[in-house]
Coordinates of C-alpha atoms in Angstrom, one line a residue:
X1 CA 11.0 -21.5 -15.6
X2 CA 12.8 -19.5 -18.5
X3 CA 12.5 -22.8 -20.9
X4 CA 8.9 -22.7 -19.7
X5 CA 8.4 -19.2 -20.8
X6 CA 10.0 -19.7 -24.2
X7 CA 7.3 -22.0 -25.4
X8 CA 4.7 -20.2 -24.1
X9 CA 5.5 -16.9 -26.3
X10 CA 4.8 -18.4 -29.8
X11 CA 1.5 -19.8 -28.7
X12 CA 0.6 -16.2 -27.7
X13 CA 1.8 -14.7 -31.0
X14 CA 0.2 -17.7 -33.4
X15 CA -3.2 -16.5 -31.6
X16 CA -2.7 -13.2 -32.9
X17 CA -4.2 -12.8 -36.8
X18 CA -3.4 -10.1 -39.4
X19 CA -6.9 -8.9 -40.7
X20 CA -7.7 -9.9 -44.1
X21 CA -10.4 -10.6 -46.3
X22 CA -10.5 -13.8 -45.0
X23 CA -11.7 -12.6 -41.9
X24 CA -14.6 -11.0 -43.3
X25 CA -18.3 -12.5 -44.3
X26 CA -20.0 -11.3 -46.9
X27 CA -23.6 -11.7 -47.8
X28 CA -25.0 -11.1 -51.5
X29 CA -28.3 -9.3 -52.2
X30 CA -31.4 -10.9 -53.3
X31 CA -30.6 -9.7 -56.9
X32 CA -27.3 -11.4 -56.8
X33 CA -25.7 -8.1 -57.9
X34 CA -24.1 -6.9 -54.8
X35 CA -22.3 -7.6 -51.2
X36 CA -22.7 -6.1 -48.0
X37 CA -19.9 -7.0 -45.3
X38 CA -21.8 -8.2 -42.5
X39 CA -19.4 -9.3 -40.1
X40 CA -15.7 -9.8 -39.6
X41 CA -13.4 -12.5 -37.1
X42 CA -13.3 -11.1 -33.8
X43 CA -9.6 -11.9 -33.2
X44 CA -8.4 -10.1 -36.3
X45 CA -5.8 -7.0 -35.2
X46 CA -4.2 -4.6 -36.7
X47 CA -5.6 -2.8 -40.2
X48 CA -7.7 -4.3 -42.2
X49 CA -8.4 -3.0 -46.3
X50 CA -12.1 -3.6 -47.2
X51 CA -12.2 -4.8 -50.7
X52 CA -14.3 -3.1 -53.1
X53 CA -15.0 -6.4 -55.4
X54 CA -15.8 -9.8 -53.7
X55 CA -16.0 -12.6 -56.3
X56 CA -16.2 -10.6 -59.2
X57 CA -18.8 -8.2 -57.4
X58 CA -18.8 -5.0 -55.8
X59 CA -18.7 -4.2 -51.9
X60 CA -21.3 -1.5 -51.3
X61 CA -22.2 -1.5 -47.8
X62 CA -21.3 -2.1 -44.2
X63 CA -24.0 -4.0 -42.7
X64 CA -25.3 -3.7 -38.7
X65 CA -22.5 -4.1 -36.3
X66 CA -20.3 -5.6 -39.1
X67 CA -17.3 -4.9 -37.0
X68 CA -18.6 -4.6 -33.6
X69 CA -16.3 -6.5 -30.9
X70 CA -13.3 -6.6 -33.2
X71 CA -11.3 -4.3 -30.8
X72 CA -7.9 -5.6 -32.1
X73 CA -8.5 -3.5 -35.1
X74 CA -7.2 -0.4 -35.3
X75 CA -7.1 1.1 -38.9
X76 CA -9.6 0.3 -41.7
X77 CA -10.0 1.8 -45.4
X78 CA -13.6 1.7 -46.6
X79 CA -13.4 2.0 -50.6
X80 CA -15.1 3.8 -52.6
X81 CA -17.4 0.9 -53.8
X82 CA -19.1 1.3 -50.3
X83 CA -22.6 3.4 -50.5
X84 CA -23.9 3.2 -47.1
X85 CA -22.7 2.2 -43.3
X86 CA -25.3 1.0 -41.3
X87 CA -26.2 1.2 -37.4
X88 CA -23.2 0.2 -35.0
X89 CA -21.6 -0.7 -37.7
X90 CA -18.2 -0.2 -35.1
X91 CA -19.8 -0.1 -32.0
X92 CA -17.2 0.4 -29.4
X93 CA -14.2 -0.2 -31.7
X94 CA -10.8 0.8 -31.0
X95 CA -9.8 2.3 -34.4
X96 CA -7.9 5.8 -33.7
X97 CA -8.9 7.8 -37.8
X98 CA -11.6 6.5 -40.4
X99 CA -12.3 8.3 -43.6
X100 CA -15.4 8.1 -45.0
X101 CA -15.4 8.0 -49.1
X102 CA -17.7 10.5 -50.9
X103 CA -19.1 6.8 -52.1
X104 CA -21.2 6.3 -49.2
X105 CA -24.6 8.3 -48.9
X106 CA -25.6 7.5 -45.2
X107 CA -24.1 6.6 -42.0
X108 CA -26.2 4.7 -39.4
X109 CA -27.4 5.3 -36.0
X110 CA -24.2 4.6 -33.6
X111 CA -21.9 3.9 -36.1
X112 CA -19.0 4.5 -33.5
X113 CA -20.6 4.7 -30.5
X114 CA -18.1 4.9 -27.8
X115 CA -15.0 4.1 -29.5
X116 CA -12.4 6.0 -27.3
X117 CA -9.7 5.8 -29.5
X118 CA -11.0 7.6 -32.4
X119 CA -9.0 10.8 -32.6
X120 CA -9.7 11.9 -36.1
X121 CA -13.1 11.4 -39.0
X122 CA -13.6 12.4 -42.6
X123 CA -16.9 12.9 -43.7
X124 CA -17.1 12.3 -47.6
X125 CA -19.0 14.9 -49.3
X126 CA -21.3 12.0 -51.0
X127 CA -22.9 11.7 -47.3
X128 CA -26.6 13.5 -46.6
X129 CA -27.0 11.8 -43.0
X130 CA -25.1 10.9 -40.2
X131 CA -27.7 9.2 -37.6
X132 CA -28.2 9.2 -34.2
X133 CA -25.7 8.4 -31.3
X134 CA -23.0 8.1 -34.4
X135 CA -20.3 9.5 -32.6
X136 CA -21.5 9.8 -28.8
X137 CA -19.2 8.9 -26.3
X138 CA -16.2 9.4 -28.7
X139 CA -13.6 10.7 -26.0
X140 CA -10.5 10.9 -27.8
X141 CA -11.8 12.7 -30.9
X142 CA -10.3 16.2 -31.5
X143 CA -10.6 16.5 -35.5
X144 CA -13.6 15.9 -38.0
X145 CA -14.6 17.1 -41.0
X146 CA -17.9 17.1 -42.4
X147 CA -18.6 16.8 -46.0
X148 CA -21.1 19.8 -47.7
X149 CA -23.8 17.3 -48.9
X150 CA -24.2 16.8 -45.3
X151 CA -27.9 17.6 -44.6
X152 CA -29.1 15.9 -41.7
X153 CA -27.6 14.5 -38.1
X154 CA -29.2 12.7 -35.8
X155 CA -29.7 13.8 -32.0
X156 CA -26.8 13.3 -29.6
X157 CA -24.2 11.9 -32.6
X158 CA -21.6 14.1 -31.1
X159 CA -22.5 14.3 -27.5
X160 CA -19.8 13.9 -24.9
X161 CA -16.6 14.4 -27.6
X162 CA -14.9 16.0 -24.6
X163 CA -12.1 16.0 -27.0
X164 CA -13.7 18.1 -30.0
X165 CA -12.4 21.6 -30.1
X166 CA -14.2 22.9 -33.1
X167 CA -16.4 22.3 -35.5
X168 CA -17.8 23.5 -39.0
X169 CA -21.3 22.6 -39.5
X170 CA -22.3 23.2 -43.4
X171 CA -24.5 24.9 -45.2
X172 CA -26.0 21.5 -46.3
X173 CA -27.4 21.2 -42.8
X174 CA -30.9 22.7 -41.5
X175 CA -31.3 21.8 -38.0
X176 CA -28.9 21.4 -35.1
X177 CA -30.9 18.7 -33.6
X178 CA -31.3 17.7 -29.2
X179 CA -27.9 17.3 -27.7
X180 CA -26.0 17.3 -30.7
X181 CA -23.4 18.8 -28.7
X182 CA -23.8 18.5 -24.6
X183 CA -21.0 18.2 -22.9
X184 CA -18.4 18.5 -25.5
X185 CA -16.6 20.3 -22.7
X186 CA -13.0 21.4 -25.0
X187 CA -15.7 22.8 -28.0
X188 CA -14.4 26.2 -28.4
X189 CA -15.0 27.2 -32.4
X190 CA -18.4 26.6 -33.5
X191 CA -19.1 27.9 -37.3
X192 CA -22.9 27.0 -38.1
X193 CA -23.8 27.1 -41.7
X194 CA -26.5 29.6 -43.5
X195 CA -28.9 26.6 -43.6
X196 CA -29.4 25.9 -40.4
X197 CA -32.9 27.4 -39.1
X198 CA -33.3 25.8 -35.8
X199 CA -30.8 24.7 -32.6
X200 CA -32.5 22.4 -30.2
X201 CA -32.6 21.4 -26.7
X202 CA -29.4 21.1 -24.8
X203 CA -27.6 21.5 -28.2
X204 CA -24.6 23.1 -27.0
X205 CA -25.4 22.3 -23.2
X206 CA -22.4 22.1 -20.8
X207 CA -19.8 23.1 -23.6
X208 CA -17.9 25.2 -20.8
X209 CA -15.1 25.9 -23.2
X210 CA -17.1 28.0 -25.8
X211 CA -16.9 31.8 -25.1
X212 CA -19.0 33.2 -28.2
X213 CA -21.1 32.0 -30.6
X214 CA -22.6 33.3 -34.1
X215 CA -26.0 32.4 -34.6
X216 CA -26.8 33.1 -38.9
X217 CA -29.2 34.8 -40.2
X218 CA -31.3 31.8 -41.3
X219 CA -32.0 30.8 -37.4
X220 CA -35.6 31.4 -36.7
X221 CA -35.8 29.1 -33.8
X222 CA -33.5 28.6 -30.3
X223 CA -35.0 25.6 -28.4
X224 CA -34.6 25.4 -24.7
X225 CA -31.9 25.3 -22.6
X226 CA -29.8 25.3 -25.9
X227 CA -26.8 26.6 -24.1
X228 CA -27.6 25.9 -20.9
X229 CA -24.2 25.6 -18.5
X230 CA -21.7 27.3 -21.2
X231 CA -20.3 29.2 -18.0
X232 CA -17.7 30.8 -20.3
X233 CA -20.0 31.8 -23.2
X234 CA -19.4 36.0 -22.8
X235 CA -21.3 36.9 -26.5
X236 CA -23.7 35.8 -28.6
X237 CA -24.3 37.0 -32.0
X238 CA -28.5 36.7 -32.7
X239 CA -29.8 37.8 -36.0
X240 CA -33.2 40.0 -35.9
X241 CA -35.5 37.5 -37.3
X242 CA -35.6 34.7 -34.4
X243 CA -39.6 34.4 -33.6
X244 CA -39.1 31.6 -31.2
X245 CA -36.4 31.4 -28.0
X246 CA -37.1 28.5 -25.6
X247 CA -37.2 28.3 -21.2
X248 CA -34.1 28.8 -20.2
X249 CA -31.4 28.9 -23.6
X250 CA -28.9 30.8 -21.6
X251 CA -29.3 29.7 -17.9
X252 CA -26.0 29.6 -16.2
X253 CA -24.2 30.7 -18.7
X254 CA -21.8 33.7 -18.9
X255 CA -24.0 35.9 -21.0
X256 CA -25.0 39.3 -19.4
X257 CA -28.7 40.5 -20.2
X258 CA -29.5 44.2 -19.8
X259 CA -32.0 45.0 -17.9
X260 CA -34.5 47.9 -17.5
X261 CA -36.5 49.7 -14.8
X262 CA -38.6 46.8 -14.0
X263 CA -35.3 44.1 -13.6
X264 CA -36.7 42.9 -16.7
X265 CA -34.0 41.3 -18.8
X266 CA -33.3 41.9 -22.9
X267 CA -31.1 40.3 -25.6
X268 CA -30.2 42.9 -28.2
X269 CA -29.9 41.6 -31.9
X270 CA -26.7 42.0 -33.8
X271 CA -27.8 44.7 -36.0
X272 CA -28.7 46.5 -32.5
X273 CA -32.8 46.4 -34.6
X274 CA -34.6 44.0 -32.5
X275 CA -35.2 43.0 -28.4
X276 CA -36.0 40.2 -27.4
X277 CA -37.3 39.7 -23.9
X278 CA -35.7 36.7 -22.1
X279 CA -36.4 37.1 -18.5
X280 CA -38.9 39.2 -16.4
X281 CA -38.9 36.5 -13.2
X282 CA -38.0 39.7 -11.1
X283 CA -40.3 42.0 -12.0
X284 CA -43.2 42.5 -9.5
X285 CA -46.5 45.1 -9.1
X286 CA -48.0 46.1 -12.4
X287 CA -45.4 46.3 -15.7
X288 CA -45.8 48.3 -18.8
X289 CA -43.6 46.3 -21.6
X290 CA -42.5 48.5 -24.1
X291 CA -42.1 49.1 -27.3
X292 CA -38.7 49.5 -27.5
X293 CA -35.7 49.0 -26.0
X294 CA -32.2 50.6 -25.9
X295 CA -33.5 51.8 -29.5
X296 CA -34.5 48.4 -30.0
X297 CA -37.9 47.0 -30.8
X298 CA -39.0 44.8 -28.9
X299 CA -40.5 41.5 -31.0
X300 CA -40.3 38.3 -29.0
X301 CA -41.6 37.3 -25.1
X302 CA -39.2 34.2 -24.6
X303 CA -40.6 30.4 -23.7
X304 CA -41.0 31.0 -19.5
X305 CA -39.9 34.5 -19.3
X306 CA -42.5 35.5 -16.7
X307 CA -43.0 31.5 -15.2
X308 CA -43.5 31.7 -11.3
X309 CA -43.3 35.4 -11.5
X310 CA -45.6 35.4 -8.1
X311 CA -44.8 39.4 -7.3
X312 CA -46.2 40.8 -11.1
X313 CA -49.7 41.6 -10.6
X314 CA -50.5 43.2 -13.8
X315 CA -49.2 43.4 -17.5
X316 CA -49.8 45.1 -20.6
X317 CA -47.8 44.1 -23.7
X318 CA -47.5 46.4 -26.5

């Protein structure tokens, strides 16, 4: 049996292959001036260095699940030939870090979808997009960095990183798009840039780790349910000009409204200048809104504020 066993072992270890560029296909544009890598040997392991020239021409993009199934690869530099990564281009890989060259412009729709390894990203600042689904799923990853040219990403690209405990979204971006977020249960630290003038649905749902949150001047929209189940988010920063706050942004979360006479509940702005009215469900016979309150004024009626409200029987709204 021992004998046996020693000439199984090299068999196992000649199946194994070092990635190289032999392992890779390459396909050259209709202009003959370029090469995209469109897919790569699916027994390949370890890392693997892209090249930037193939035959005497550059590398400039990663082409549609160029790596996808080639789990036995665990590192990979991209160089700085490469412009753009398209969709799945690592679908379900196992690499654990990737940096991302200021090179590339885009990033496709679920570039790394659930790759559980992947503990750490750099965004380049060369990137404007980062699709949808990029980094959903991503379990493991705790650290990323994205670049300032960075202006739009796609729905869900970070949902369920129950790993990620903060993140820095830049100026460069203007929406915080549906589910961008949910469920990123360890999210603690959340820094949204000055551009950003809307948060969506679900955004930061179910991030039960974040206890406070500063929303810029430059929001002028909260979409619902955008922090729904954050059941440790105590205080939220709002500036004054918000002219739209969704059903439910807040429910079951930690926040505490204050109410009035009528049970009616109120947000204050930061500046302690503007009110806006979140929840009236209690409220029943016939309700005077006012004008102000707490020395507020009161500006906004929030999306489903009075929705089944079957005890109100009348309402005037200054």
């Amino acid at each position: 049996m021992t004998f046996k066993s020693l000439l199984i072992l090299p068999l196992l270890v000649v199946s194994l292959q070092a990635a190289d560029v032999d392992d890779l296909t390459f396909v050259l544009n209709e202009a003959g001036t370029e090469y995209s890598l469109t897919d790569c040997n699916e027994s390949a392991t370890d890392s693997l260095e892209i090249p930037s020239v193939y035959y005497g021409l550059p590398v400039t993009s990663i082409g549609d699940s160029a790596f996808y199934r080639c789990t036995g690869l665990t590192s990979i530099t991209i160089p700085d030939s490469v412009t753009s990564i398209e969709g799945y281009a690592f679908y379900t890989s196992s690499l654990t870090s990737i940096i991302i060259p200021d090179s590339v412009i885009s990033i496709g729709d679920y570039v790394f979808y659930r790759s559980p390894n992947l503990a750490s990203v750099t965004i380049g600042n060369g990137v404007t997009s980062i699709g949808v689904y990029a980094f959903y799923d991503c379990t493991s990853l705790s650290s990323i960095t994205i670049g300032e040219s960075v202006a739009s990403i796609g729905e869900r690209a970070f949902r369920n990183c129950t790993s990620l405990s903060s993140i820095t979204i830049p100026d460069s971006v203007t929406e915080i798009r549906d589910y961008l977020f949910y469920g990123c249960s360890d999210l603690a630290s959340v820094t949204i840039g000055n551009g950003v003038t809307s948060i969506g649905s679900y955004a930061f749902s179910d991030c039960t780790t974040l206890t406070s949150i500063t929303i810029p001047d430059s929001v002028t929209s909260i979409v619902f349910s955008a922090f729904e189940g954050c059941s440790n988010l105590t205080s939220v920063s709002i500036p004054d000009n918000v002219t739209s706050i969704g059903r439910g942004v807040f429910l079951s979360s930690g926040i505490s409204f204050s109410e009035d006479s009528n049970s009616i509940k109120y947000l204050i702005s930061a500046s302690g200048n503007t009110a806006y009215l979140i929840d009236g469900k209690s409220s029943s016979g016939n309700v005077f809104l006012p004008n102000t309150f707490s020395g507020a004024s009161v500006t906004l009626i929030a999306d489903g504020a009075f929705q089944n409200c079957t005890g109100l029987t009348g309402i005037t709204i200054p």
